[in-house]
CSV table of C-alpha atoms in Angstrom, one decimal:
chain,number,residue,atom,x,y,z
A,1,MET,CA,-0.1,0.2,0.0
A,2,ARG,CA,3.1,2.4,0.4
A,3,PHE,CA,4.0,4.4,-2.7
A,4,LYS,CA,0.5,3.9,-4.1
A,5,SER,CA,-2.0,6.7,-5.1
A,6,TRP,CA,-4.8,7.4,-2.9
A,7,PRO,CA,-7.4,9.1,-5.4
A,8,TYR,CA,-10.4,8.7,-2.8
A,9,TYR,CA,-8.4,9.9,0.3
A,10,ASN,CA,-10.5,13.1,0.8
A,11,ASP,CA,-13.8,11.2,0.4
A,12,TRP,CA,-12.7,8.6,2.8
A,13,CYS,CA,-11.7,11.3,5.2
A,14,GLU,CA,-15.0,12.8,5.1
A,15,ILE,CA,-16.7,9.4,5.4
A,16,PHE,CA,-14.5,7.7,8.1
A,17,GLY,CA,-13.2,10.9,9.8
A,18,LYS,CA,-12.3,10.7,13.6
A,19,ASP,CA,-14.7,13.6,14.2
A,20,ARG,CA,-18.1,12.1,13.2
A,21,ALA,CA,-19.8,13.6,16.4
A,22,THR,CA,-18.6,17.1,15.8
A,23,GLY,CA,-17.7,17.3,12.1
A,24,GLU,CA,-19.4,19.3,9.4
A,25,ASN,CA,-21.9,16.7,8.5
A,26,ALA,CA,-22.2,15.4,12.1
A,27,GLN,CA,-25.6,14.4,13.6
A,28,ASP,CA,-26.4,13.3,17.1
A,29,PHE,CA,-29.1,11.3,18.1
A,30,VAL,CA,-31.5,13.9,18.7
A,31,GLU,CA,-31.2,15.5,15.4
A,32,ALA,CA,-31.8,12.2,13.7
A,33,VAL,CA,-35.2,11.5,15.5
A,34,ASN,CA,-36.3,15.0,14.5
A,35,ASP,CA,-35.4,14.4,11.1
A,36,ILE,CA,-37.2,11.3,11.1
A,37,LEU,CA,-40.4,12.9,12.8
A,38,ASN,CA,-40.3,16.0,10.7
A,39,GLY,CA,-39.8,15.4,6.9
A,40,ASP,CA,-38.0,12.1,6.2
A,41,ALA,CA,-40.9,10.1,7.4
A,42,GLN,CA,-42.5,10.1,4.2
A,43,LYS,CA,-39.3,8.7,2.5
A,44,ILE,CA,-39.2,6.0,5.2
A,45,ASN,CA,-42.8,5.1,4.5
A,46,GLN,CA,-42.0,4.7,0.9
A,47,THR,CA,-39.1,2.8,1.1
A,48,THR,CA,-40.6,0.6,3.7
A,49,GLU,CA,-43.7,-0.3,1.2
A,50,GLU,CA,-41.2,-1.0,-1.5
A,51,PHE,CA,-39.3,-3.3,1.0
A,52,ASN,CA,-42.4,-4.9,2.0
A,53,ASP,CA,-43.4,-5.7,-1.7
A,54,HIS,CA,-40.1,-7.5,-2.1
A,55,LEU,CA,-40.0,-9.0,1.1
A,56,GLU,CA,-43.6,-10.6,0.5
A,57,GLY,CA,-42.5,-12.3,-2.9
A,58,PHE,CA,-39.2,-13.5,-1.0
A,59,VAL,CA,-41.3,-15.0,2.0
A,60,GLU,CA,-43.5,-16.8,-0.6
A,61,ASP,CA,-40.7,-18.4,-2.5
A,62,THR,CA,-39.1,-19.4,0.9
A,63,GLU,CA,-42.3,-20.9,2.2
A,64,SER,CA,-42.8,-22.8,-1.0
A,65,MET,CA,-39.1,-24.3,-0.9
A,66,CYS,CA,-39.8,-25.2,2.7
A,67,ALA,CA,-42.7,-27.0,2.0
A,68,SER,CA,-40.9,-29.1,-0.9
A,69,GLN,CA,-38.0,-29.8,1.3
A,70,ILE,CA,-40.1,-31.2,4.3
A,71,GLY,CA,-40.3,-34.5,2.8
A,72,GLY,CA,-37.1,-36.5,3.2
A,73,GLY,CA,-37.6,-38.6,0.1
A,74,ALA,CA,-37.8,-35.3,-2.2
A,75,SER,CA,-34.0,-33.9,-1.0
A,76,GLU,CA,-32.7,-37.6,-1.8
A,77,LYS,CA,-34.1,-37.6,-5.0
A,78,LYS,CA,-32.8,-34.2,-5.8
A,79,LYS,CA,-29.2,-35.7,-5.1
A,80,GLY,CA,-29.7,-38.6,-7.5
A,81,ASN,CA,-30.9,-36.2,-10.3
A,82,ARG,CA,-28.0,-34.2,-9.5
A,83,LYS,CA,-25.6,-36.9,-10.0
A,84,ARG,CA,-27.4,-38.2,-13.3
A,85,LYS,CA,-27.1,-34.4,-14.6
A,86,LEU,CA,-23.5,-34.4,-13.7
A,87,LYS,CA,-23.0,-37.9,-15.5
A,88,GLU,CA,-24.9,-36.7,-18.5
A,89,GLY,CA,-22.8,-33.5,-18.5
A,90,GLN,CA,-19.7,-35.8,-18.4
A,91,ASP,CA,-20.8,-38.0,-21.5
A,92,GLN,CA,-21.5,-34.9,-23.4
A,93,ILE,CA,-18.1,-33.6,-22.7
A,94,TYR,CA,-16.4,-36.9,-23.4
A,95,GLU,CA,-18.5,-37.1,-26.8
A,96,MET,CA,-17.6,-33.8,-27.7
A,97,LEU,CA,-13.8,-34.4,-27.0
A,98,GLY,CA,-14.0,-37.7,-29.0
A,99,THR,CA,-15.6,-35.7,-32.1
A,100,PHE,CA,-13.0,-33.1,-31.7
A,101,CYS,CA,-10.1,-35.7,-31.5
A,102,GLU,CA,-11.2,-37.5,-34.6
A,103,LYS,CA,-11.3,-34.3,-36.6
A,104,ILE,CA,-7.9,-33.2,-35.3
A,105,ASP,CA,-6.7,-36.8,-36.3
A,106,ALA,CA,-8.3,-36.3,-39.9
A,107,ARG,CA,-6.6,-32.7,-40.3
A,108,LEU,CA,-3.2,-34.1,-39.1
A,109,GLY,CA,-3.4,-36.8,-41.4
A,110,ASP,CA,-4.0,-34.6,-44.2
A,111,ILE,CA,-1.2,-32.3,-43.1
A,112,ALA,CA,1.3,-35.3,-43.0
A,113,ARG,CA,0.0,-36.4,-46.4
A,114,ARG,CA,0.7,-32.8,-47.9
A,115,ILE,CA,4.0,-32.7,-46.1
A,116,GLY,CA,4.8,-36.1,-47.6
A,117,HIS,CA,4.0,-35.0,-50.9
A,118,GLU,CA,6.1,-32.1,-50.9
A,119,PHE,CA,9.2,-34.2,-49.4
A,120,ASP,CA,8.5,-36.5,-52.3
A,121,ILE,CA,8.5,-33.6,-54.9
A,122,SER,CA,11.7,-32.1,-53.5
A,123,GLN,CA,13.5,-35.6,-53.7
A,124,LYS,CA,12.3,-36.0,-57.4
A,125,ARG,CA,13.6,-32.3,-58.0
A,126,GLU,CA,17.0,-33.3,-56.9
A,127,GLU,CA,16.9,-36.4,-59.3
A,128,VAL,CA,15.8,-34.6,-62.2
A,129,TYR,CA,19.2,-33.7,-63.6
A,130,ALA,CA,20.5,-37.5,-63.3
A,131,ALA,CA,17.2,-38.8,-64.9
A,132,VAL,CA,17.5,-36.2,-67.8
A,133,GLY,CA,21.1,-37.3,-68.1
A,134,LYS,CA,20.2,-40.6,-69.2
A,135,VAL,CA,18.3,-39.4,-72.3
A,136,GLU,CA,21.0,-39.9,-75.2
A,137,GLY,CA,21.6,-37.1,-77.6
A,138,LEU,CA,21.4,-34.1,-75.3
A,139,ASN,CA,23.8,-31.5,-74.8
A,140,LEU,CA,24.5,-29.6,-71.5
A,141,GLN,CA,22.1,-26.6,-72.4
A,142,GLU,CA,19.2,-28.8,-73.5
A,143,LYS,CA,19.7,-30.9,-70.4
A,144,LEU,CA,19.6,-27.7,-68.2
A,145,GLN,CA,16.5,-26.6,-70.1
A,146,VAL,CA,14.5,-29.6,-69.5
A,147,SER,CA,15.7,-29.8,-65.9
A,148,LYS,CA,14.5,-26.2,-65.2
A,149,PHE,CA,11.1,-26.9,-67.0
A,150,LEU,CA,10.6,-30.0,-65.0
A,151,VAL,CA,11.4,-28.3,-61.6
A,152,LYS,CA,9.1,-25.4,-62.4
A,153,ASN,CA,6.2,-27.6,-63.4
A,154,THR,CA,5.2,-30.3,-60.8
A,155,GLU,CA,2.6,-32.1,-62.7
A,156,GLU,CA,5.1,-32.6,-65.5
A,157,LEU,CA,7.7,-33.7,-63.2
A,158,GLU,CA,5.4,-36.5,-61.8
A,159,LEU,CA,4.5,-37.6,-65.2
A,160,PHE,CA,8.3,-37.6,-66.2
A,161,PHE,CA,9.1,-39.8,-63.2
A,162,SER,CA,6.3,-42.2,-63.8
A,163,LEU,CA,6.9,-42.8,-67.4
A,164,PRO,CA,9.3,-45.7,-68.7
A,165,ASP,CA,12.8,-45.0,-70.0
A,166,GLU,CA,11.7,-45.0,-73.8
A,167,ALA,CA,8.8,-42.6,-73.1
A,168,LYS,CA,10.9,-40.3,-71.1
A,169,GLU,CA,13.2,-39.9,-74.1
A,170,GLU,CA,10.2,-38.4,-76.3
A,171,PHE,CA,8.7,-36.5,-73.5
A,172,VAL,CA,12.1,-34.7,-73.3
A,173,ARG,CA,12.1,-33.9,-77.0
A,174,MET,CA,8.6,-32.7,-76.6
A,175,ILE,CA,9.5,-30.3,-73.9
A,176,LEU,CA,12.6,-29.1,-76.2
A,177,ALA,CA,10.2,-28.6,-79.3
A,178,GLY,CA,7.9,-26.7,-77.1
A,179,SER,CA,4.8,-29.0,-77.6
A,180,GLN,CA,4.9,-30.6,-74.2
């Protein structure tokens, strides 16, 4: 509390000051009684009527609650219902968690499959130049041109590696001719 600001210090001094009986707003017992008898009686009556209205509703609710709790079997049933409700709530939570886990499992499987596919593609990109080098009759510039084309186009890369060796040679010639 030390070194903290006290923005309401003056208000607190007024409310909780030591000179309650002699301060500016101080009021002794006789003055309080005179205020009640003179003008504040009307305010008190209005407040009392409002309070009584609220109190009657509260008393009725309390009486109905007491009447329903008098029977011993009724309270035992409520405890049993409460346990059932808790168990039903737990079952709902377990079901919700199960559904959540199934969805997460499906999503993680999809992510793993995509990462695996990207990894396979990157391995194939590394193997492109060696595979294109097996094609006979190509000079260095043509090998680089075909390798660059296959690395940029993933679908053609997958097709190239799925073809047998004879078809790979024809596919490379089609790429060089521009009619892939």
